[in-house]
Amino acid sequence: MSVLTGNAIFGQSGGPTSVINASAAGVFTEALKQDCIPKVFGAAHGIKGILEEKFYDIGCEDPNEIQLMKTTPSSALGSVRYKLANPDVDDSDYKRLLEVFKKYDIRYFFYNGGNDSMDTCNKVSKYMQKVGYECRVMGVPKTIDNDLAGTDHCPGYGSAAKYIATSTMEVYLDARVYDTPMVCVLEVMGRNAGWLTAATSLASFKGAGPDLIYLPELDFDMDSFLAQAKAVFEKNNGKLIIAVSEGIKDKNGKYISEYGSDLANEKDSFGHAQLGGTAQVLAAKLKDTLKCKTRAIEFSLLQRCAAHCASKTDVDEAFRAGELAVQYAVAGTSDHMVGYEREPGNEYKCNFKLVKLSTVANAEKKIPRDWINAEGNGLTKAFIDYALPLIQGESAPPMEDGLPHFTKLKKVFATK
Amino acid sequence: MSVLTGNAIFGQSGGPTSVINASAAGVFTEALKQDCIPKVFGAAHGIKGILEEKFYDIGCEDPNEIQLMKTTPSSALGSVRYKLANPDVDDSDYKRLLEVFKKYDIRYFFYNGGNDSMDTCNKVSKYMQKVGYECRVMGVPKTIDNDLAGTDHCPGYGSAAKYIATSTMEVYLDARVYDTPMVCVLEVMGRNAGWLTAATSLASFKGAGPDLIYLPELDFDMDSFLAQAKAVFEKNNGKLIIAVSEGIKDKNGKYISEYGSDLANEKDSFGHAQLGGTAQVLAAKLKDTLKCKTRAIEFSLLQRCAAHCASKTDVDEAFRAGELAVQYAVAGTSDHMVGYEREPGNEYKCNFKLVKLSTVANAEKKIPRDWINAEGNGLTKAFIDYALPLIQGESAPPMEDGLPHFTKLKKVFATK
């Protein structure tokens, strides 16, 4: 493969994680070293920044600040949710991308995101090939949801899982403090895949986690749920912790969070209408059934941006995935995402591999049925064995004044 | 003062914090060293455990596990919310306490808690004096609310403040990731005093915190609030972060969270009724006013039990307060709480002092008006100067399998 000389652009896409910036740091660190890449650009708000010709000259950044990206959560360049049209129907975005690529001699396009973003990469790459513009396109995986096909796990997941399991253990201790009944429902992110919610089982593995866990992989049945909850509640002297994915649905495909609208018409004993997210709906139902104090806790945004409690394994792998994307591209690879592969055997070792973008685009990986227990309310040892290595090691930002010191990029526009 | 020989009992009371067990570790470590204290007991669920004759022999515990208490959140012995009656009206609990104290030769009573708990200490001490039972009673302060009178600050506050400020900074980064409008309302604990919510201003001090902060110290006015929010929203291109205390009330004393019941009768544009806690009520109002995506985030129990992100200053002071309570009692002091006093000057140094139980009992310390800005929607530098030293240094549990390793006490009953 001949050397391709030209500039590189990197963009961040989709929801934040604790390590999306670690991958960016990997891409930037490696790309800035390459002789065949004169300039490295960072797109403001992903593909939108390219379309709008808003991107930064990463060569102007202080290398220390690029290092600090490894421990700074969220997307330092800004992210976007933007789906490119089918180019056969509307190719205006693609024409515009080509125009910008040509104008700035962009020959390397690195994009960090989930399956939608890999779809974006795939479409861009196909278009550039069609019009004969030489350009290497590489995807860097990212999603706390851990639902990308073709990779053992995803950057961002390990850190979110570590935070969720840690916080669950702490809530467990908190919720048992009185000798009175107490029911907690923890709501974890995940519309279609239960990987994040399953991470609460790591706390159970440590003896301080939920009694019952419900994932979107299985239909949720309110009556069985209430019966299962009641049984544990009675066995445990009124102590009960439940974890649920925000996206659990009943067998008719109705989200449990939507039950809130129905509940709003019922009133509790104080005359208050009951409503809210999934955990709130279930807490209200449990209060009604068990006649005791219940509490709904949403990990909300905290779970995806808690860089102060990140997994070092995750951060290191995310950085490495960024570096490798550049190395592969420079060596001639295009149209692939950097994927993770676990070495067989008892000791965890993560190798990296190339996964075709088309494999990842728009696919979704769920938890295998046999990693969920027969009753559908907990995880098996297979899941613990899978997830535990991903949360090993502690990564946290350097501290200043007792608070995290996050990166501050200069963001010097390379454009206009 | 003559040496008083007899056993000691320690109890934990009220809501959990990250450092209540650190104070327990201080009491136990010191009491176990004292020749005049043959046996050290830990009451199961505070005063209730004494009344019910359920307490543990702390001498049976592994010293390593007692050390681990310094980084284990919540109440290892179990806590309680129990208010002793006025002994002039009903002295049955007091008679029972005396009976138990006599039976187990308890001559030292240490109690860890907030103002209610200091009231308990005070009542117990007065009763024992009245009936001529020699016993030294010492309070150890504790409350994330930081609202105890007679002390510069309270154990538990620094750790909660550090966690709240850290998480706020992370949410700030997360909430700015898209170039679209986004409004976040953070709900922080505090029914009557705004100390915890004020801690979000530490994130603002670092350039990554709320634009507006509302505390229960001032009446909350919905119209002014919406006007202030709108102004910031427009100035900041649709980015807005607000922090509120759960306990904010309007000028008629109605909790803003109660507005939810009214809102339940209004429907949003999707036909959903709106309801929830304070943040949810405000997020719904803002969505209506600003016509953009809003998110309500409750720090919930996480804020009071996040030992993985505790303040070393707080943990060390909490441990020291426990040690000192024992030393003071052995030296002859009774009827006091160990309080904190800040040395004047720029460098933070915490001294310890004795505060009369009657000073602390049932009193409540709020944020001074001049630490809140003139508009009533933010904190002044005086608050930052006050709070910043309290969050310095990092304390976290030792890790095992990538997760916190918390104490496991044997809990050998000393009774029956």
XYZ file of C-alpha atoms in Angstrom, chain B residues 115 147-149 358-365:
12
model
C -29.312 18.011 66.586
C -26.620 22.641 60.138
C -25.439 22.035 63.709
C -25.064 25.044 65.963
C -27.966 22.195 75.082
C -26.451 24.609 72.542
C -26.704 22.020 69.770
C -29.932 20.275 70.713
C -32.724 21.133 68.306
C -30.966 24.238 66.948
C -30.301 24.697 63.237
C -27.577 26.734 61.548
